[in-house]
PDB file of N, CA, C and O in Angstrom:
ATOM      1  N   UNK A   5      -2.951 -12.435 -13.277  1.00 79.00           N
ATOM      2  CA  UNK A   5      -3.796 -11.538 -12.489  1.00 79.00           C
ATOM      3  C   UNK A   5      -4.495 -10.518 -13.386  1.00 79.00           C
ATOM      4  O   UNK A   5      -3.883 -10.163 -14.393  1.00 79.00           O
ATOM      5  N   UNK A   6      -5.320 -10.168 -13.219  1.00 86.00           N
ATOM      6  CA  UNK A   6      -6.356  -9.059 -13.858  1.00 86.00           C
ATOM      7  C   UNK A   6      -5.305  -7.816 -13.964  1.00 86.00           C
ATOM      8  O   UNK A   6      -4.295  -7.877 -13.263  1.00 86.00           O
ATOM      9  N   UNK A   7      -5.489  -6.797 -14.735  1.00 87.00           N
ATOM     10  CA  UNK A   7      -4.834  -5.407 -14.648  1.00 87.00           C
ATOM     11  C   UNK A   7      -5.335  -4.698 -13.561  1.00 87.00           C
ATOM     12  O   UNK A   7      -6.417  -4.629 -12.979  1.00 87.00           O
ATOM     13  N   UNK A   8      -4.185  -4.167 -13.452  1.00 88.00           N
ATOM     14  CA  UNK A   8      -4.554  -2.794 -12.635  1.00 88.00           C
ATOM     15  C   UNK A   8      -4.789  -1.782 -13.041  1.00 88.00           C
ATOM     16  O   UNK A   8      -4.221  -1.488 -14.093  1.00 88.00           O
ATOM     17  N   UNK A   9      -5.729  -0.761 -12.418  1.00 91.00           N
ATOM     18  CA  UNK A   9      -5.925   0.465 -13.267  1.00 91.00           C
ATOM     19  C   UNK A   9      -5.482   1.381 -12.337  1.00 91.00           C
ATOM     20  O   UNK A   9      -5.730   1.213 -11.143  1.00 91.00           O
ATOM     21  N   UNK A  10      -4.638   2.665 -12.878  1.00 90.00           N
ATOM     22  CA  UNK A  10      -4.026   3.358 -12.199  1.00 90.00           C
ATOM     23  C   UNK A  10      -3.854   4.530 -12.664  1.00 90.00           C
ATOM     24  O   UNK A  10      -3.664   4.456 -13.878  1.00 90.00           O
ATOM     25  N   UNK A  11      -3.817   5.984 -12.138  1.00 90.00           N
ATOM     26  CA  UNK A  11      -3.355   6.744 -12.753  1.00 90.00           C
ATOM     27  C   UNK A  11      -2.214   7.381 -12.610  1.00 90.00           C
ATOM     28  O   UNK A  11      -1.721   7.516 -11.491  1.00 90.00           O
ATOM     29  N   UNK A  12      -1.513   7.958 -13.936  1.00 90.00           N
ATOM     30  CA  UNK A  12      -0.201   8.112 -13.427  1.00 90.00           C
ATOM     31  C   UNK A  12      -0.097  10.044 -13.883  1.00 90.00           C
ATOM     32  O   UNK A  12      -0.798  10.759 -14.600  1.00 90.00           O
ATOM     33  N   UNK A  13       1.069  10.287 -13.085  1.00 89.00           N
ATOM     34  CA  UNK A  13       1.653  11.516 -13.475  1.00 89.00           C
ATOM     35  C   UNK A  13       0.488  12.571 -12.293  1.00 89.00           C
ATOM     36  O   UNK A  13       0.562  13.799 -12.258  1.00 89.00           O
ATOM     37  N   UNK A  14      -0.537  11.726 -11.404  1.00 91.00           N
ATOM     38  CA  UNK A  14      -1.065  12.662 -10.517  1.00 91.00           C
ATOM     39  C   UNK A  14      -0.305  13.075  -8.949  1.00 91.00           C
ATOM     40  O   UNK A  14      -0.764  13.708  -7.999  1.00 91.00           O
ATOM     41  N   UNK A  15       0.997  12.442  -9.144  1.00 89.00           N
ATOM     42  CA  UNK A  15       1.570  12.181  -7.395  1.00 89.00           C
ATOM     43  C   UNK A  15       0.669  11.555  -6.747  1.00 89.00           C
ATOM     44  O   UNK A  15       0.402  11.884  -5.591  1.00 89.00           O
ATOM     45  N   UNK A  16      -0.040  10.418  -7.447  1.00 91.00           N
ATOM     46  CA  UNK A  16      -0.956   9.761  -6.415  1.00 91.00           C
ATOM     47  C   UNK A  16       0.150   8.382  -5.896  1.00 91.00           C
ATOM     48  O   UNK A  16       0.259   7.947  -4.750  1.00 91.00           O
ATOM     49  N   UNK A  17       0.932   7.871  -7.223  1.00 93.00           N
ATOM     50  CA  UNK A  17       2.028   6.950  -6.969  1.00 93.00           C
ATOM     51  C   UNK A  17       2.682   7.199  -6.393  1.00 93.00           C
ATOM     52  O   UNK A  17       2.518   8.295  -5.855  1.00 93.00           O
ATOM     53  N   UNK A  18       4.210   6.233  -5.961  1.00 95.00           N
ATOM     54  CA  UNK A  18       5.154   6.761  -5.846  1.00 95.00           C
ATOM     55  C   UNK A  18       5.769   7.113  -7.210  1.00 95.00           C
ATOM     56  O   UNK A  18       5.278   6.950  -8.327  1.00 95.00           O
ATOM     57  N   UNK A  19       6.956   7.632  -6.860  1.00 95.00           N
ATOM     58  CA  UNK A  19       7.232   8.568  -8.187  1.00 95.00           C
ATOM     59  C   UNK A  19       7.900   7.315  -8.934  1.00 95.00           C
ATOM     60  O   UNK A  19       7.269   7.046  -9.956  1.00 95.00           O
ATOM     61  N   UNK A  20       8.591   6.785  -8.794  1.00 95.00           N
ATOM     62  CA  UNK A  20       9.089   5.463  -9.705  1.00 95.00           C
ATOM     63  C   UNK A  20       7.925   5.079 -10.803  1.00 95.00           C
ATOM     64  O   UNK A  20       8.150   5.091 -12.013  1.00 95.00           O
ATOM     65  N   UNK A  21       6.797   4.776 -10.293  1.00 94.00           N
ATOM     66  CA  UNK A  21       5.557   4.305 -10.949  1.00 94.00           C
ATOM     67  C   UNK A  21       5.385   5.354 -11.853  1.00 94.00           C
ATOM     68  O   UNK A  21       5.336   5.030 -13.040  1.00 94.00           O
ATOM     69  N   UNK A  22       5.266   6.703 -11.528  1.00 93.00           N
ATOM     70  CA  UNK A  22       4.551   7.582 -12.001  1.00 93.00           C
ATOM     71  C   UNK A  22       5.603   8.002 -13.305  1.00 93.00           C
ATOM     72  O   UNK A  22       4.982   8.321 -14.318  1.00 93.00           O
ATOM     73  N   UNK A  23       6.875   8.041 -13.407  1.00 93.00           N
ATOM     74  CA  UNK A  23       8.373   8.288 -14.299  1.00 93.00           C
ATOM     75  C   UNK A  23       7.856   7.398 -14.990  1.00 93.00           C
ATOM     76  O   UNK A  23       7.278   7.906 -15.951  1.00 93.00           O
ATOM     77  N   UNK A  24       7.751   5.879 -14.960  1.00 94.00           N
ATOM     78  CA  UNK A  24       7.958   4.634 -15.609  1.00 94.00           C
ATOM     79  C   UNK A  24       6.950   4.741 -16.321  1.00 94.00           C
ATOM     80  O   UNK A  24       7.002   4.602 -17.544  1.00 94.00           O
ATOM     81  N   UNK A  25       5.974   4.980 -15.732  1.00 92.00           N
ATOM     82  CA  UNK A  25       4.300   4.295 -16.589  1.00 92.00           C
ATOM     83  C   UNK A  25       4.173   5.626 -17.921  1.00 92.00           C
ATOM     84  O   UNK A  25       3.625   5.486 -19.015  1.00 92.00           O
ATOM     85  N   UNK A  26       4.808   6.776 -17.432  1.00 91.00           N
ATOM     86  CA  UNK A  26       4.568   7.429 -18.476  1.00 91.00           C
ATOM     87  C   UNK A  26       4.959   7.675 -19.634  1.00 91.00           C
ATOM     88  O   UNK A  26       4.361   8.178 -20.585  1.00 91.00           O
ATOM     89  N   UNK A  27       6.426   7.147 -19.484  1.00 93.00           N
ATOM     90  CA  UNK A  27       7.686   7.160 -20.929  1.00 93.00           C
ATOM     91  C   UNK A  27       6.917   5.269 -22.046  1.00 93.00           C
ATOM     92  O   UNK A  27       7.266   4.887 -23.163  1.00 93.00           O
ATOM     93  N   UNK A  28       5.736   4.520 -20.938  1.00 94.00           N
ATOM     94  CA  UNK A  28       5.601   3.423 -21.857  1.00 94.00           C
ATOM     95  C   UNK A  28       4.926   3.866 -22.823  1.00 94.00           C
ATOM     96  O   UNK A  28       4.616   5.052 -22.932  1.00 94.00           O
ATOM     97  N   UNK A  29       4.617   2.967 -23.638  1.00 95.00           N
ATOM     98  CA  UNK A  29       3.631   3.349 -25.000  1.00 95.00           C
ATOM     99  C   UNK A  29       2.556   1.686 -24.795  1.00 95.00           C
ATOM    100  O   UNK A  29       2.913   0.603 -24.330  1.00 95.00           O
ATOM    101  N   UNK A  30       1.443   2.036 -25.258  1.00 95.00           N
ATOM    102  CA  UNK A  30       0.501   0.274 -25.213  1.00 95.00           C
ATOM    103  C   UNK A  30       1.133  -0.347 -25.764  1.00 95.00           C
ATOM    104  O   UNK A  30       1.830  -0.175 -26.764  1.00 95.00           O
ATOM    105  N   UNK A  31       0.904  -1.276 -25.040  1.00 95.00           N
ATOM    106  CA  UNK A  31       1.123  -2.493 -25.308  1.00 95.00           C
ATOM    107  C   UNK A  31       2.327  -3.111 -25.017  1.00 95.00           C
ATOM    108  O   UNK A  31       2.505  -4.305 -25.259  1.00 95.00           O
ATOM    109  N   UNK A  32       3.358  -2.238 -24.404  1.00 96.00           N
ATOM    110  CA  UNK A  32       4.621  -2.485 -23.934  1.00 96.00           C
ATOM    111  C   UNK A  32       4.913  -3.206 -23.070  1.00 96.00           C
ATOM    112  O   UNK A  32       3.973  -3.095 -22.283  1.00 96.00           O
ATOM    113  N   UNK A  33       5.747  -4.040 -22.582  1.00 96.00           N
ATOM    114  CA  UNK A  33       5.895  -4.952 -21.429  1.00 96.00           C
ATOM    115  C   UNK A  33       7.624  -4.535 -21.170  1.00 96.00           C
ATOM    116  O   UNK A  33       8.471  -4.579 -22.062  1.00 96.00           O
ATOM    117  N   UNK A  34       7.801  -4.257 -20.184  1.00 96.00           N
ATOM    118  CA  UNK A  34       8.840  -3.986 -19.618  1.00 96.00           C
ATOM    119  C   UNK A  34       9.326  -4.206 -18.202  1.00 96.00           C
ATOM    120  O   UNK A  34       8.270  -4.298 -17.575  1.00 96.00           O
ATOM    121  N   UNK A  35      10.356  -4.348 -17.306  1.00 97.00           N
ATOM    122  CA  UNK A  35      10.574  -4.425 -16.073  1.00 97.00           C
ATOM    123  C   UNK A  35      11.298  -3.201 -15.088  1.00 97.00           C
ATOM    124  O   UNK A  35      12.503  -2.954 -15.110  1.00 97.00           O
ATOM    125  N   UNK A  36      10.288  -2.497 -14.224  1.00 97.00           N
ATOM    126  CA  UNK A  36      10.602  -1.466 -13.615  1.00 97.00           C
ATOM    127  C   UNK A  36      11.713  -1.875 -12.291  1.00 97.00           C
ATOM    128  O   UNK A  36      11.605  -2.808 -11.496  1.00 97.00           O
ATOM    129  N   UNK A  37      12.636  -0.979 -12.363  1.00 98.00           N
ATOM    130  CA  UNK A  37      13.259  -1.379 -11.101  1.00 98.00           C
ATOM    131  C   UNK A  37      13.433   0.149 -10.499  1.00 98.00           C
ATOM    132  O   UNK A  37      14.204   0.976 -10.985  1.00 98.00           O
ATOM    133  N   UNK A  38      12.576   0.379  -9.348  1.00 98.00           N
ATOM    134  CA  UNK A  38      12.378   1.434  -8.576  1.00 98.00           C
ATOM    135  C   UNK A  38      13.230   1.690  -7.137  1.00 98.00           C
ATOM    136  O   UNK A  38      12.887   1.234  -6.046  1.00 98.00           O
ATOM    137  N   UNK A  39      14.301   2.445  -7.367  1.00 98.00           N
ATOM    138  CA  UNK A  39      15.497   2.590  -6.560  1.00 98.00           C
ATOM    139  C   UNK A  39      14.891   3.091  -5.256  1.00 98.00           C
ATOM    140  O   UNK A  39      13.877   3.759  -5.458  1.00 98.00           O
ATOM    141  N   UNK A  40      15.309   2.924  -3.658  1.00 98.00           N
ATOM    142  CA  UNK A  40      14.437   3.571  -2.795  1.00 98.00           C
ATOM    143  C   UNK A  40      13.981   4.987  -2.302  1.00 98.00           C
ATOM    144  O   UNK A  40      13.102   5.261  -1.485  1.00 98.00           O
ATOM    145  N   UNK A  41      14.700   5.705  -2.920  1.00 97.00           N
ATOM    146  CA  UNK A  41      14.646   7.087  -3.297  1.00 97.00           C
ATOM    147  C   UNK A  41      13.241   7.465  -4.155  1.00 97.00           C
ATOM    148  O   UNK A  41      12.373   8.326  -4.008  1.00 97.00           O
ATOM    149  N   UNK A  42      13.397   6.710  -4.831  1.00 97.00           N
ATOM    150  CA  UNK A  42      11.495   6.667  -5.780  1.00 97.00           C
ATOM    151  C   UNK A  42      10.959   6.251  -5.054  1.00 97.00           C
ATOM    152  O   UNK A  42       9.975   6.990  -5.084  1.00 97.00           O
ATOM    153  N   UNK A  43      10.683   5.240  -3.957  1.00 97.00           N
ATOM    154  CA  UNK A  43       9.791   4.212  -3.969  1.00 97.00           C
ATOM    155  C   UNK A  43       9.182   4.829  -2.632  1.00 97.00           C
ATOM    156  O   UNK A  43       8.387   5.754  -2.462  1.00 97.00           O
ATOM    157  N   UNK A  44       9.776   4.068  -1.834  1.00 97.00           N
ATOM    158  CA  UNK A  44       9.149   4.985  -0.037  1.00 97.00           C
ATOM    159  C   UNK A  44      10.081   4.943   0.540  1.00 97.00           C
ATOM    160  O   UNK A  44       9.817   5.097   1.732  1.00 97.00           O
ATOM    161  N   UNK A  45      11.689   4.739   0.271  1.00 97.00           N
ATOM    162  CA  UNK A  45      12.572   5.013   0.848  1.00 97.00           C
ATOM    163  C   UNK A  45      12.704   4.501   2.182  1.00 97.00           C
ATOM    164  O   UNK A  45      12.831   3.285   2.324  1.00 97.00           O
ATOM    165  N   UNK A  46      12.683   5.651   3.683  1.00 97.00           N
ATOM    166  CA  UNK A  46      12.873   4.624   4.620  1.00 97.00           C
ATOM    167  C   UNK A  46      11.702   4.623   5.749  1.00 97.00           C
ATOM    168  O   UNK A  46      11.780   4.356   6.948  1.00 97.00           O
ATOM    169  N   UNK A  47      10.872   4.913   5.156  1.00 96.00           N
ATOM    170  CA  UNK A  47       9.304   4.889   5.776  1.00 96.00           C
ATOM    171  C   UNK A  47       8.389   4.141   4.587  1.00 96.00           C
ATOM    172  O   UNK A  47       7.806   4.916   3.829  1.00 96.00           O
ATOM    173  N   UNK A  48       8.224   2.810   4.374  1.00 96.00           N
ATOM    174  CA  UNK A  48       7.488   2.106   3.944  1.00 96.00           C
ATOM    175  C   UNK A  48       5.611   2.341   4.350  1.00 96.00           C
ATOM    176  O   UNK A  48       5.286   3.152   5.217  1.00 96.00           O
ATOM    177  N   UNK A  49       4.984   1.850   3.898  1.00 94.00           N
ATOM    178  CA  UNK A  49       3.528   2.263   4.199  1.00 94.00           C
ATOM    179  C   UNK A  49       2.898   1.200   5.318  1.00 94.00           C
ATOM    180  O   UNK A  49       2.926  -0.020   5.156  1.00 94.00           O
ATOM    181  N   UNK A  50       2.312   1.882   6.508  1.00 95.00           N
ATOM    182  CA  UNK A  50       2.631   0.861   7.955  1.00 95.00           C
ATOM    183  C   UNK A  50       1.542  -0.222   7.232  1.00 95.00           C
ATOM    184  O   UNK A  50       0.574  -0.041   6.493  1.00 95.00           O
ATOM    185  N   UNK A  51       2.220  -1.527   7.845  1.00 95.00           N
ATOM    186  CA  UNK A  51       1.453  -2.737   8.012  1.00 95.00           C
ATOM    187  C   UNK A  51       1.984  -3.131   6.585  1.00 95.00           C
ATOM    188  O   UNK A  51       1.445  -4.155   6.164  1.00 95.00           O
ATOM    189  N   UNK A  52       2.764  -2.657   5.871  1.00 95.00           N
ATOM    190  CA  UNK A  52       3.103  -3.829   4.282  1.00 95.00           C
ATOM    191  C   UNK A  52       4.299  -4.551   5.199  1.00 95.00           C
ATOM    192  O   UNK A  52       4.799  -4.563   6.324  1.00 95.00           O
ATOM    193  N   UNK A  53       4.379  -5.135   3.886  1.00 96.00           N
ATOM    194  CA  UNK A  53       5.848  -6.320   3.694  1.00 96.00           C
ATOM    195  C   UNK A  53       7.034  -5.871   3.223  1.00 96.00           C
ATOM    196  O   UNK A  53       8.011  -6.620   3.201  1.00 96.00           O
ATOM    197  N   UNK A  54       7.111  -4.145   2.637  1.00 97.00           N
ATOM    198  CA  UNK A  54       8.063  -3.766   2.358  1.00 97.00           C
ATOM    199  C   UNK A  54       9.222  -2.739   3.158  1.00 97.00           C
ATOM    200  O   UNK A  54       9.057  -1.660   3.726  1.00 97.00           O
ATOM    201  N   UNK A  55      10.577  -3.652   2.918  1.00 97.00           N
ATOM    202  CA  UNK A  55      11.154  -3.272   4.756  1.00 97.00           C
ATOM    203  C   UNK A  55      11.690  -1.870   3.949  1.00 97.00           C
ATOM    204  O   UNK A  55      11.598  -1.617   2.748  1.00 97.00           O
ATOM    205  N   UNK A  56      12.265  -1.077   5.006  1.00 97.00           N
ATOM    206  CA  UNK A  56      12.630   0.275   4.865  1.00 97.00           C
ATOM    207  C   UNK A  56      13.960   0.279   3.313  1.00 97.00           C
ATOM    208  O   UNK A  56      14.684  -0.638   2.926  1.00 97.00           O
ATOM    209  N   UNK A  57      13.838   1.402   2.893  1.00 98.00           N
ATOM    210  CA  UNK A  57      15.252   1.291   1.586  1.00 98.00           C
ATOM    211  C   UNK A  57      14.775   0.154   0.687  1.00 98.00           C
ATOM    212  O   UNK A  57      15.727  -0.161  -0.027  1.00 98.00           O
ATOM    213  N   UNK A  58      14.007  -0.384   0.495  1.00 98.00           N
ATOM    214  CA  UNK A  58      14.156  -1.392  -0.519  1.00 98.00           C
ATOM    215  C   UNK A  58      13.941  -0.651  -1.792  1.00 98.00           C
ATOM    216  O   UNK A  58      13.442   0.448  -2.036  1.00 98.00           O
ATOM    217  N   UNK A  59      14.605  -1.827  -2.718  1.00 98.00           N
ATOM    218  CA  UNK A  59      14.531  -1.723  -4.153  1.00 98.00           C
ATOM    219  C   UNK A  59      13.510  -2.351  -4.885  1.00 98.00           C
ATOM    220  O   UNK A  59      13.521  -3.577  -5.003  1.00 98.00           O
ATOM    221  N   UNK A  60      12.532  -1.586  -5.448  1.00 97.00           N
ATOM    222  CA  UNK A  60      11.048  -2.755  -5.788  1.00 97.00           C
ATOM    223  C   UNK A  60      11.475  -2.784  -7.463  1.00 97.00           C
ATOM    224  O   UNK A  60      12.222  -2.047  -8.106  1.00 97.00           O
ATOM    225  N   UNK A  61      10.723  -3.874  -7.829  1.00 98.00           N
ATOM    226  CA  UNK A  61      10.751  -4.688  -8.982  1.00 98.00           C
ATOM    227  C   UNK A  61       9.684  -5.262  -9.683  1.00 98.00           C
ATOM    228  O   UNK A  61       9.144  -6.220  -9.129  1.00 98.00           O
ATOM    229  N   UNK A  62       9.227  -4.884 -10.835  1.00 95.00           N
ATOM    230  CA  UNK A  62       7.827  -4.797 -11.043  1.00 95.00           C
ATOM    231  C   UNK A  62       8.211  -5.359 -12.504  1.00 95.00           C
ATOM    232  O   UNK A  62       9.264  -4.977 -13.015  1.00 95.00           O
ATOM    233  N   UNK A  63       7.352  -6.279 -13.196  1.00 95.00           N
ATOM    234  CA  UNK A  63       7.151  -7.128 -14.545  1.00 95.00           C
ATOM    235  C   UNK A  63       5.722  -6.419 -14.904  1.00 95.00           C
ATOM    236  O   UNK A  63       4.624  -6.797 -14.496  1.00 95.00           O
ATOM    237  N   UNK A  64       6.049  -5.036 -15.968  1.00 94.00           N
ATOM    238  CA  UNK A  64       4.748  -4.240 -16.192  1.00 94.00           C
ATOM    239  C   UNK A  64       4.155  -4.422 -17.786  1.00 94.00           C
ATOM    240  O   UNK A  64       5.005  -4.516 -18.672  1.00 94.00           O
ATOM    241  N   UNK A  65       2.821  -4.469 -18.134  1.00 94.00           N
ATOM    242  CA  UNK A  65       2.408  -4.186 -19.370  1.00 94.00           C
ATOM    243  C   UNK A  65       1.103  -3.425 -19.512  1.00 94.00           C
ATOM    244  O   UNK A  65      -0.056  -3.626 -19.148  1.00 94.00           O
ATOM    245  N   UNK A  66       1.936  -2.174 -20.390  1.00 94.00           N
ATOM    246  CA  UNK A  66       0.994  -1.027 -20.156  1.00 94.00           C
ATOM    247  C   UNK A  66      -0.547  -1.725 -21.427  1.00 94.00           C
ATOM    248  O   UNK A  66      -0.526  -1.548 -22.645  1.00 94.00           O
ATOM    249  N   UNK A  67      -1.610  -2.422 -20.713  1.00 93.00           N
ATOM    250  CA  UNK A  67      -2.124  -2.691 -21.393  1.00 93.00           C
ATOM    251  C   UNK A  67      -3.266  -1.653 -22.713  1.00 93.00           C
ATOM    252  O   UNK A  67      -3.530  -1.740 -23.912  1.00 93.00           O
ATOM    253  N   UNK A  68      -3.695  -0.588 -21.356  1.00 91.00           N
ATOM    254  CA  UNK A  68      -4.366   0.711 -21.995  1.00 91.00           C
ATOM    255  C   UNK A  68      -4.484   1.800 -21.698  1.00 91.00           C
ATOM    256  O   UNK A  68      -4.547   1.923 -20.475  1.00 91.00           O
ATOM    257  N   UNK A  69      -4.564   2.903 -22.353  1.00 86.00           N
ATOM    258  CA  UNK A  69      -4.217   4.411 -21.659  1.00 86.00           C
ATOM    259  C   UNK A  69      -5.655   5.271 -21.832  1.00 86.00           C
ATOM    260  O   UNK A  69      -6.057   5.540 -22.964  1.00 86.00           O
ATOM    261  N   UNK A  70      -6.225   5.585 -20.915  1.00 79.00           N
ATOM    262  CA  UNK A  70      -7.754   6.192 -21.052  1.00 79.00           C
ATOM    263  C   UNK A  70      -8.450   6.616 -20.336  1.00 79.00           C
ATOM    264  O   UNK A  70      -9.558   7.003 -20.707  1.00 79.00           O
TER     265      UNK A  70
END
């Protein structure tokens, strides 16, 4: 899939994303595992696929920072 572009450290993420993406360095590939306390806990965002409390799991590579 194409990258995503995102910004982090604005509270625009959830905070899992926003912790994770910032401790990477380029070019890093790593696997986030975002406990539901980070993520959306037990109000998910209406109409997704993600049920309440889940634990998300993400295969990330910070391709560029800019």
């Amino acid at each position: 899939p194409p990258p995503l572009k995102v910004k982090a450290g604005l509270g625009k993420l959830i905070r899992g994303w926003d912790e994770a993406l910032l401790t990477m360095s380029t070019g890093e590939q790593c696997k986030i595992t975002i406990e539901p306390e980070w993520a959306y806990g037990s109000k998910p965002p209406a109409g997704s696929n993600i049920p309440p409390n889940a634990r998300l799991i993400f295969d990330v590579e910070l391709v560029t920072i800019g």
